[in-house]
mmCIF file of C-alpha atoms in Angstrom:
data_model
loop_
_atom_site.group_PDB
_atom_site.id
_atom_site.type_symbol
_atom_site.label_atom_id
_atom_site.label_comp_id
_atom_site.label_asym_id
_atom_site.label_seq_id
_atom_site.Cartn_x
_atom_site.Cartn_y
_atom_site.Cartn_z
ATOM 1 C CA UNK A 55 -77.714 -67.321 148.882
ATOM 2 C CA UNK A 56 -77.687 -65.146 145.742
ATOM 3 C CA UNK A 57 -78.475 -61.464 146.275
ATOM 4 C CA UNK A 58 -80.423 -59.353 143.773
ATOM 5 C CA UNK A 59 -80.819 -55.604 143.504
ATOM 6 C CA UNK A 60 -84.129 -54.769 141.830
ATOM 7 C CA UNK A 61 -84.617 -51.214 140.462
ATOM 8 C CA UNK A 62 -88.011 -49.646 139.795
ATOM 9 C CA UNK A 63 -89.369 -46.116 139.799
ATOM 10 C CA UNK A 64 -90.368 -44.614 143.170
ATOM 11 C CA UNK A 65 -90.673 -40.817 142.945
ATOM 12 C CA UNK A 66 -90.749 -40.920 139.109
ATOM 13 C CA UNK A 67 -94.166 -42.659 139.205
ATOM 14 C CA UNK A 68 -95.694 -45.770 140.774
ATOM 15 C CA UNK A 69 -97.967 -46.889 137.925
ATOM 16 C CA UNK A 70 -96.104 -50.211 137.545
ATOM 17 C CA UNK A 71 -95.829 -51.044 141.265
ATOM 18 C CA UNK A 72 -97.804 -54.287 140.827
ATOM 19 C CA UNK A 73 -95.448 -55.358 138.017
ATOM 20 C CA UNK A 74 -92.458 -54.646 140.277
ATOM 21 C CA UNK A 75 -94.074 -56.841 142.926
ATOM 22 C CA UNK A 76 -94.463 -59.701 140.437
ATOM 23 C CA UNK A 77 -90.841 -59.447 139.287
ATOM 24 C CA UNK A 78 -89.623 -59.360 142.904
ATOM 25 C CA UNK A 79 -91.580 -62.561 143.614
ATOM 26 C CA UNK A 80 -90.057 -64.253 140.556
ATOM 27 C CA UNK A 81 -86.577 -63.240 141.747
ATOM 28 C CA UNK A 82 -87.224 -64.480 145.298
ATOM 29 C CA UNK A 83 -87.480 -68.037 143.949
ATOM 30 C CA UNK A 84 -83.726 -67.806 143.256
ATOM 31 C CA UNK A 85 -82.400 -65.777 146.189
ATOM 32 C CA UNK A 86 -82.792 -62.656 148.281
ATOM 33 C CA UNK A 87 -84.068 -59.350 146.846
ATOM 34 C CA UNK A 88 -82.384 -56.550 148.806
ATOM 35 C CA UNK A 89 -84.977 -54.019 147.564
ATOM 36 C CA UNK A 90 -87.998 -56.247 148.225
ATOM 37 C CA UNK A 91 -89.950 -53.212 149.561
ATOM 38 C CA UNK A 92 -90.096 -51.694 146.040
ATOM 39 C CA UNK A 93 -93.336 -53.450 145.101
ATOM 40 C CA UNK A 94 -95.228 -52.047 148.092
ATOM 41 C CA UNK A 95 -96.013 -48.342 148.659
ATOM 42 C CA UNK A 96 -96.633 -48.828 152.372
ATOM 43 C CA UNK A 97 -93.322 -50.612 152.825
ATOM 44 C CA UNK A 98 -91.455 -47.846 150.970
ATOM 45 C CA UNK A 99 -92.977 -45.232 153.250
ATOM 46 C CA UNK A 100 -92.323 -47.235 156.415
ATOM 47 C CA UNK A 101 -88.702 -47.963 155.528
ATOM 48 C CA UNK A 102 -87.623 -44.754 153.865
ATOM 49 C CA UNK A 103 -89.511 -41.937 155.565
ATOM 50 C CA UNK A 104 -87.184 -42.020 158.580
ATOM 51 C CA UNK A 105 -84.083 -41.877 156.361
ATOM 52 C CA UNK A 106 -82.455 -38.807 154.816
ATOM 53 C CA UNK A 107 -81.975 -38.836 151.023
ATOM 54 C CA UNK A 108 -78.239 -39.259 151.638
ATOM 55 C CA UNK A 109 -78.890 -42.319 153.831
ATOM 56 C CA UNK A 110 -81.214 -43.827 151.168
ATOM 57 C CA UNK A 111 -78.584 -43.166 148.467
ATOM 58 C CA UNK A 112 -75.738 -44.693 150.491
ATOM 59 C CA UNK A 113 -77.785 -47.738 151.546
ATOM 60 C CA UNK A 114 -78.866 -48.383 147.958
ATOM 61 C CA UNK A 115 -75.307 -48.060 146.595
ATOM 62 C CA UNK A 116 -74.092 -50.470 149.285
ATOM 63 C CA UNK A 117 -76.846 -52.912 148.261
ATOM 64 C CA UNK A 118 -75.791 -52.665 144.599
ATOM 65 C CA UNK A 119 -72.205 -53.402 145.698
ATOM 66 C CA UNK A 120 -73.384 -56.481 147.655
ATOM 67 C CA UNK A 121 -75.623 -57.827 144.905
ATOM 68 C CA UNK A 122 -74.721 -60.562 142.426
ATOM 69 C CA UNK A 123 -77.041 -59.240 139.734
ATOM 70 C CA UNK A 124 -79.014 -56.031 139.098
ATOM 71 C CA UNK A 125 -82.474 -56.303 137.503
ATOM 72 C CA UNK A 126 -84.175 -53.036 136.439
ATOM 73 C CA UNK A 127 -87.724 -52.488 135.227
ATOM 74 C CA UNK A 128 -87.195 -49.525 132.861
ATOM 75 C CA UNK A 129 -90.648 -48.814 131.398
ATOM 76 C CA UNK A 130 -91.366 -45.767 133.607
ATOM 77 C CA UNK A 131 -88.729 -43.060 133.016
ATOM 78 C CA UNK A 132 -86.887 -42.579 136.321
ATOM 79 C CA UNK A 133 -83.764 -40.651 137.267
ATOM 80 C CA UNK A 134 -83.077 -43.003 140.181
ATOM 81 C CA UNK A 135 -83.275 -46.151 138.040
ATOM 82 C CA UNK A 136 -81.001 -44.594 135.387
ATOM 83 C CA UNK A 137 -78.506 -43.526 138.071
ATOM 84 C CA UNK A 138 -78.504 -46.994 139.654
ATOM 85 C CA UNK A 139 -77.903 -48.675 136.269
ATOM 86 C CA UNK A 140 -74.987 -46.293 135.626
ATOM 87 C CA UNK A 141 -73.413 -46.995 139.021
ATOM 88 C CA UNK A 142 -73.997 -50.780 138.704
ATOM 89 C CA UNK A 143 -72.133 -50.815 135.377
ATOM 90 C CA UNK A 144 -69.278 -48.912 137.018
ATOM 91 C CA UNK A 145 -69.090 -51.729 139.613
ATOM 92 C CA UNK A 146 -69.055 -54.392 136.904
ATOM 93 C CA UNK A 147 -72.412 -55.914 137.919
ATOM 94 C CA UNK A 148 -74.430 -57.915 135.385
ATOM 95 C CA UNK A 149 -77.466 -55.715 134.556
ATOM 96 C CA UNK A 150 -80.748 -56.992 133.064
ATOM 97 C CA UNK A 151 -83.233 -54.313 131.922
ATOM 98 C CA UNK A 152 -86.881 -55.272 131.396
ATOM 99 C CA UNK A 153 -89.118 -53.118 129.196
ATOM 100 C CA UNK A 154 -92.870 -53.514 128.808
ATOM 101 C CA UNK A 155 -93.494 -52.992 125.092
ATOM 102 C CA UNK A 156 -97.256 -52.621 125.550
ATOM 103 C CA UNK A 157 -96.869 -49.003 126.720
ATOM 104 C CA UNK A 158 -96.226 -45.725 124.903
ATOM 105 C CA UNK A 159 -92.835 -45.264 126.572
ATOM 106 C CA UNK A 160 -89.765 -44.984 124.357
ATOM 107 C CA UNK A 161 -86.595 -46.222 125.987
ATOM 108 C CA UNK A 162 -83.463 -44.070 126.307
ATOM 109 C CA UNK A 163 -80.576 -44.758 123.909
ATOM 110 C CA UNK A 164 -78.307 -44.591 126.975
ATOM 111 C CA UNK A 165 -79.977 -47.806 128.211
ATOM 112 C CA UNK A 166 -80.604 -49.673 124.943
ATOM 113 C CA UNK A 167 -77.171 -48.627 123.660
ATOM 114 C CA UNK A 168 -75.198 -49.455 126.805
ATOM 115 C CA UNK A 169 -72.873 -52.425 126.240
ATOM 116 C CA UNK A 170 -73.146 -53.174 129.972
ATOM 117 C CA UNK A 171 -76.898 -53.850 129.740
ATOM 118 C CA UNK A 172 -78.820 -56.962 128.647
ATOM 119 C CA UNK A 173 -82.229 -55.806 127.331
ATOM 120 C CA UNK A 174 -85.448 -57.816 127.306
ATOM 121 C CA UNK A 175 -88.806 -56.576 125.989
ATOM 122 C CA UNK A 176 -91.880 -58.268 127.472
ATOM 123 C CA UNK A 177 -95.626 -57.832 127.319
ATOM 124 C CA UNK A 178 -96.643 -59.770 130.457
ATOM 125 C CA UNK A 179 -94.499 -60.363 133.567
ATOM 126 C CA UNK A 180 -95.400 -64.079 133.363
ATOM 127 C CA UNK A 181 -92.998 -64.300 130.379
ATOM 128 C CA UNK A 182 -90.154 -63.316 132.653
ATOM 129 C CA UNK A 183 -90.002 -66.557 134.630
ATOM 130 C CA UNK A 184 -87.518 -68.225 132.276
ATOM 131 C CA UNK A 185 -85.691 -64.993 131.338
ATOM 132 C CA UNK A 186 -84.846 -64.335 134.984
ATOM 133 C CA UNK A 187 -83.919 -67.951 135.640
ATOM 134 C CA UNK A 188 -81.544 -68.007 132.655
ATOM 135 C CA UNK A 189 -79.967 -64.626 133.435
ATOM 136 C CA UNK A 190 -79.347 -65.641 137.026
ATOM 137 C CA UNK A 191 -77.899 -69.051 136.155
ATOM 138 C CA UNK A 192 -75.545 -67.409 133.637
ATOM 139 C CA UNK A 193 -74.367 -64.663 135.991
ATOM 140 C CA UNK A 194 -74.499 -65.935 139.564
ATOM 141 C CA UNK A 195 -71.752 -68.356 140.538
ATOM 142 C CA UNK A 196 -73.111 -71.459 142.238
ATOM 143 C CA UNK A 197 -72.269 -71.582 145.919
ATOM 144 C CA UNK A 198 -72.000 -74.598 148.164
ATOM 145 C CA UNK A 199 -73.049 -72.663 151.289
ATOM 146 C CA UNK B 39 -62.031 -23.343 125.892
ATOM 147 C CA UNK B 40 -64.071 -24.987 128.656
ATOM 148 C CA UNK B 41 -66.297 -27.885 127.596
ATOM 149 C CA UNK B 42 -69.704 -28.593 129.110
ATOM 150 C CA UNK B 43 -71.909 -31.655 128.921
ATOM 151 C CA UNK B 44 -75.554 -30.658 129.338
ATOM 152 C CA UNK B 45 -78.092 -33.425 130.155
ATOM 153 C CA UNK B 46 -81.831 -33.125 129.538
ATOM 154 C CA UNK B 47 -84.619 -35.583 128.793
ATOM 155 C CA UNK B 48 -85.036 -36.721 125.180
ATOM 156 C CA UNK B 49 -87.175 -39.876 124.956
ATOM 157 C CA UNK B 50 -88.450 -39.420 128.561
ATOM 158 C CA UNK B 51 -90.367 -36.284 127.491
ATOM 159 C CA UNK B 52 -89.618 -32.960 125.775
ATOM 160 C CA UNK B 53 -91.884 -30.668 127.810
ATOM 161 C CA UNK B 54 -88.906 -28.609 129.059
ATOM 162 C CA UNK B 55 -87.078 -28.310 125.716
ATOM 163 C CA UNK B 56 -87.275 -24.509 125.744
ATOM 164 C CA UNK B 57 -85.770 -24.440 129.256
ATOM 165 C CA UNK B 58 -82.926 -26.679 128.040
ATOM 166 C CA UNK B 59 -82.321 -24.225 125.210
ATOM 167 C CA UNK B 60 -82.096 -21.304 127.679
ATOM 168 C CA UNK B 61 -79.644 -23.164 129.925
ATOM 169 C CA UNK B 62 -77.503 -24.131 126.917
ATOM 170 C CA UNK B 63 -77.344 -20.459 125.866
ATOM 171 C CA UNK B 64 -76.291 -19.434 129.396
ATOM 172 C CA UNK B 65 -73.551 -22.085 129.335
ATOM 173 C CA UNK B 66 -72.329 -21.012 125.882
ATOM 174 C CA UNK B 67 -71.276 -17.654 127.383
ATOM 175 C CA UNK B 68 -68.544 -19.580 129.245
ATOM 176 C CA UNK B 69 -67.480 -22.241 126.747
ATOM 177 C CA UNK B 70 -68.600 -24.979 124.383
ATOM 178 C CA UNK B 71 -71.684 -27.133 125.031
ATOM 179 C CA UNK B 72 -70.993 -30.543 123.509
ATOM 180 C CA UNK B 73 -74.715 -31.424 123.613
ATOM 181 C CA UNK B 74 -75.925 -28.091 122.177
ATOM 182 C CA UNK B 75 -78.514 -29.943 120.033
ATOM 183 C CA UNK B 76 -80.507 -30.903 123.174
ATOM 184 C CA UNK B 77 -82.642 -27.753 123.144
ATOM 185 C CA UNK B 78 -83.853 -28.335 119.581
ATOM 186 C CA UNK B 79 -86.068 -31.263 118.481
ATOM 187 C CA UNK B 80 -85.120 -30.868 114.808
ATOM 188 C CA UNK B 81 -81.422 -30.904 115.624
ATOM 189 C CA UNK B 82 -81.829 -34.049 117.763
ATOM 190 C CA UNK B 83 -83.555 -35.819 114.885
ATOM 191 C CA UNK B 84 -81.034 -34.643 112.303
ATOM 192 C CA UNK B 85 -78.029 -35.641 114.383
ATOM 193 C CA UNK B 86 -79.209 -38.816 116.053
ATOM 194 C CA UNK B 87 -81.535 -40.538 113.584
ATOM 195 C CA UNK B 88 -78.622 -41.824 111.533
ATOM 196 C CA UNK B 89 -76.885 -43.234 114.590
ATOM 197 C CA UNK B 90 -77.522 -46.558 116.310
ATOM 198 C CA UNK B 91 -78.361 -46.423 120.023
ATOM 199 C CA UNK B 92 -74.914 -47.901 120.710
ATOM 200 C CA UNK B 93 -73.256 -45.094 118.716
ATOM 201 C CA UNK B 94 -75.310 -42.440 120.576
ATOM 202 C CA UNK B 95 -74.372 -44.035 123.926
ATOM 203 C CA UNK B 96 -70.664 -44.226 123.104
ATOM 204 C CA UNK B 97 -70.523 -40.674 121.686
ATOM 205 C CA UNK B 98 -72.276 -39.296 124.761
ATOM 206 C CA UNK B 99 -69.989 -41.153 127.184
ATOM 207 C CA UNK B 100 -66.964 -39.851 125.269
ATOM 208 C CA UNK B 101 -68.376 -36.308 125.519
ATOM 209 C CA UNK B 102 -68.857 -36.715 129.300
ATOM 210 C CA UNK B 103 -65.218 -37.874 129.514
ATOM 211 C CA UNK B 104 -64.059 -34.795 127.553
ATOM 212 C CA UNK B 105 -66.154 -32.307 129.514
ATOM 213 C CA UNK B 106 -64.922 -30.134 132.368
ATOM 214 C CA UNK B 107 -68.325 -29.948 134.020
ATOM 215 C CA UNK B 108 -71.678 -31.764 133.704
ATOM 216 C CA UNK B 109 -74.895 -29.746 134.084
ATOM 217 C CA UNK B 110 -78.180 -31.697 134.243
ATOM 218 C CA UNK B 111 -81.737 -30.385 134.179
ATOM 219 C CA UNK B 112 -83.489 -33.015 136.327
ATOM 220 C CA UNK B 113 -87.116 -31.875 136.507
ATOM 221 C CA UNK B 114 -88.440 -34.390 133.930
ATOM 222 C CA UNK B 115 -87.768 -37.973 135.116
ATOM 223 C CA UNK B 116 -85.409 -39.550 132.579
ATOM 224 C CA UNK B 117 -83.469 -42.800 132.538
ATOM 225 C CA UNK B 118 -80.829 -41.323 130.230
ATOM 226 C CA UNK B 119 -80.198 -38.280 132.453
ATOM 227 C CA UNK B 120 -79.952 -40.497 135.559
ATOM 228 C CA UNK B 121 -77.548 -42.849 133.764
ATOM 229 C CA UNK B 122 -75.372 -39.947 132.580
ATOM 230 C CA UNK B 123 -75.195 -38.481 136.097
ATOM 231 C CA UNK B 124 -74.161 -41.890 137.463
ATOM 232 C CA UNK B 125 -71.437 -42.325 134.839
ATOM 233 C CA UNK B 126 -70.207 -38.702 135.271
ATOM 234 C CA UNK B 127 -69.767 -39.271 139.015
ATOM 235 C CA UNK B 128 -67.809 -42.436 138.250
ATOM 236 C CA UNK B 129 -65.467 -40.288 136.103
ATOM 237 C CA UNK B 130 -65.049 -37.735 138.904
ATOM 238 C CA UNK B 131 -66.720 -34.918 136.970
ATOM 239 C CA UNK B 132 -68.258 -31.965 138.858
ATOM 240 C CA UNK B 133 -72.053 -32.387 138.455
ATOM 241 C CA UNK B 134 -74.607 -29.579 138.888
ATOM 242 C CA UNK B 135 -78.290 -30.647 138.919
ATOM 243 C CA UNK B 136 -80.977 -28.031 138.292
ATOM 244 C CA UNK B 137 -84.554 -28.651 139.449
ATOM 245 C CA UNK B 138 -87.568 -26.497 138.617
ATOM 246 C CA UNK B 139 -89.532 -26.327 141.868
ATOM 247 C CA UNK B 140 -92.630 -24.905 140.177
ATOM 248 C CA UNK B 141 -93.641 -28.356 138.878
ATOM 249 C CA UNK B 142 -95.286 -31.374 140.488
ATOM 250 C CA UNK B 143 -92.185 -33.545 140.007
ATOM 251 C CA UNK B 144 -90.549 -35.053 143.074
ATOM 252 C CA UNK B 145 -86.842 -35.611 142.693
ATOM 253 C CA UNK B 146 -85.207 -39.009 143.249
ATOM 254 C CA UNK B 147 -83.308 -39.566 146.508
ATOM 255 C CA UNK B 148 -80.533 -41.049 144.351
ATOM 256 C CA UNK B 149 -79.948 -37.553 142.920
ATOM 257 C CA UNK B 150 -80.654 -35.337 145.959
ATOM 258 C CA UNK B 151 -78.780 -37.784 148.193
ATOM 259 C CA UNK B 152 -75.737 -38.259 145.960
ATOM 260 C CA UNK B 153 -72.609 -36.732 147.511
ATOM 261 C CA UNK B 154 -71.244 -36.262 143.965
ATOM 262 C CA UNK B 155 -74.052 -33.870 143.008
ATOM 263 C CA UNK B 156 -74.498 -30.138 143.679
ATOM 264 C CA UNK B 157 -78.267 -29.410 143.692
ATOM 265 C CA UNK B 158 -79.945 -26.131 142.830
ATOM 266 C CA UNK B 159 -83.703 -25.488 142.874
ATOM 267 C CA UNK B 160 -84.931 -22.686 140.609
ATOM 268 C CA UNK B 161 -88.245 -21.263 139.472
ATOM 269 C CA UNK B 162 -87.109 -19.342 136.349
ATOM 270 C CA UNK B 163 -84.063 -20.126 134.173
ATOM 271 C CA UNK B 164 -83.087 -16.425 134.418
ATOM 272 C CA UNK B 165 -81.999 -17.112 138.009
ATOM 273 C CA UNK B 166 -79.412 -19.534 136.733
ATOM 274 C CA UNK B 167 -77.075 -16.933 135.184
ATOM 275 C CA UNK B 168 -75.025 -16.466 138.352
ATOM 276 C CA UNK B 169 -75.389 -20.057 139.569
ATOM 277 C CA UNK B 170 -73.828 -21.365 136.360
ATOM 278 C CA UNK B 171 -71.122 -18.684 136.367
ATOM 279 C CA UNK B 172 -70.132 -19.520 139.962
ATOM 280 C CA UNK B 173 -70.220 -23.299 139.452
ATOM 281 C CA UNK B 174 -68.057 -23.008 136.355
ATOM 282 C CA UNK B 175 -65.523 -20.638 137.938
ATOM 283 C CA UNK B 176 -65.210 -22.980 140.943
ATOM 284 C CA UNK B 177 -64.806 -26.137 138.878
ATOM 285 C CA UNK B 178 -63.128 -25.284 135.590
ATOM 286 C CA UNK B 179 -59.412 -24.597 135.764
ATOM 287 C CA UNK B 180 -58.464 -21.399 133.961
ATOM 288 C CA UNK B 181 -56.498 -22.031 130.835
ATOM 289 C CA UNK B 182 -54.077 -19.774 129.089
ATOM 290 C CA UNK B 183 -54.810 -21.262 125.664
#
């Protein structure tokens, strides 16, 4: 089964948590989302409050390593999301960045200008159904098991 | 002469621009700050408005590669700063992250938990004089030329 690492802001701000949840559900149609707790504040607290920051960092890097594809929602500026994108590129992972163009955010040139990133601007997560399907089919090798 | 790459938020928010300027001045006592324009909104516009995002990205990555040390102000959540820290760690650069603990920001576990990062919490940039001096003397080889 394909594995996806989804990145969204946690400590940088949770204003798009419901969007993250929708994207995670769209991804789950195609495989397993290692960071499926990211859409749910209660789940984040339950899973992460017992872990040290070092343990969270090392678990998340291991999940990026294991993943076939990294999908990042980049509308809310977040150090963690930027760091994860940087490390994913280092590992040669395909990276799709999704930006909601209905907000006042302006996206970093380090993301829009990164040759390792595929950018997609959207206004409603519903639009992402086919974008995600296409990105996954282009970047995840089909498996027989 | 030692070379420093300073990271601070640009499109993520400029509320700490004057702090960035102070840190850049403290660094300039010890060498050259490749990103010296980061403390000055006019300089950012003058330098970067003629460049594509790809050109900004590639110039900045080249500057990280050339630098002896990376210093990041991480109080304002920023995708670009997170990305730069991730890429700097990939290149094996010493990374010092400075966090102003007088704000409401909560720092990402990906930064505080990264074994490649040295963290320092401060309340006034004046405190940073000795921190920067020590970090530089520990991480920049002395050169005769």
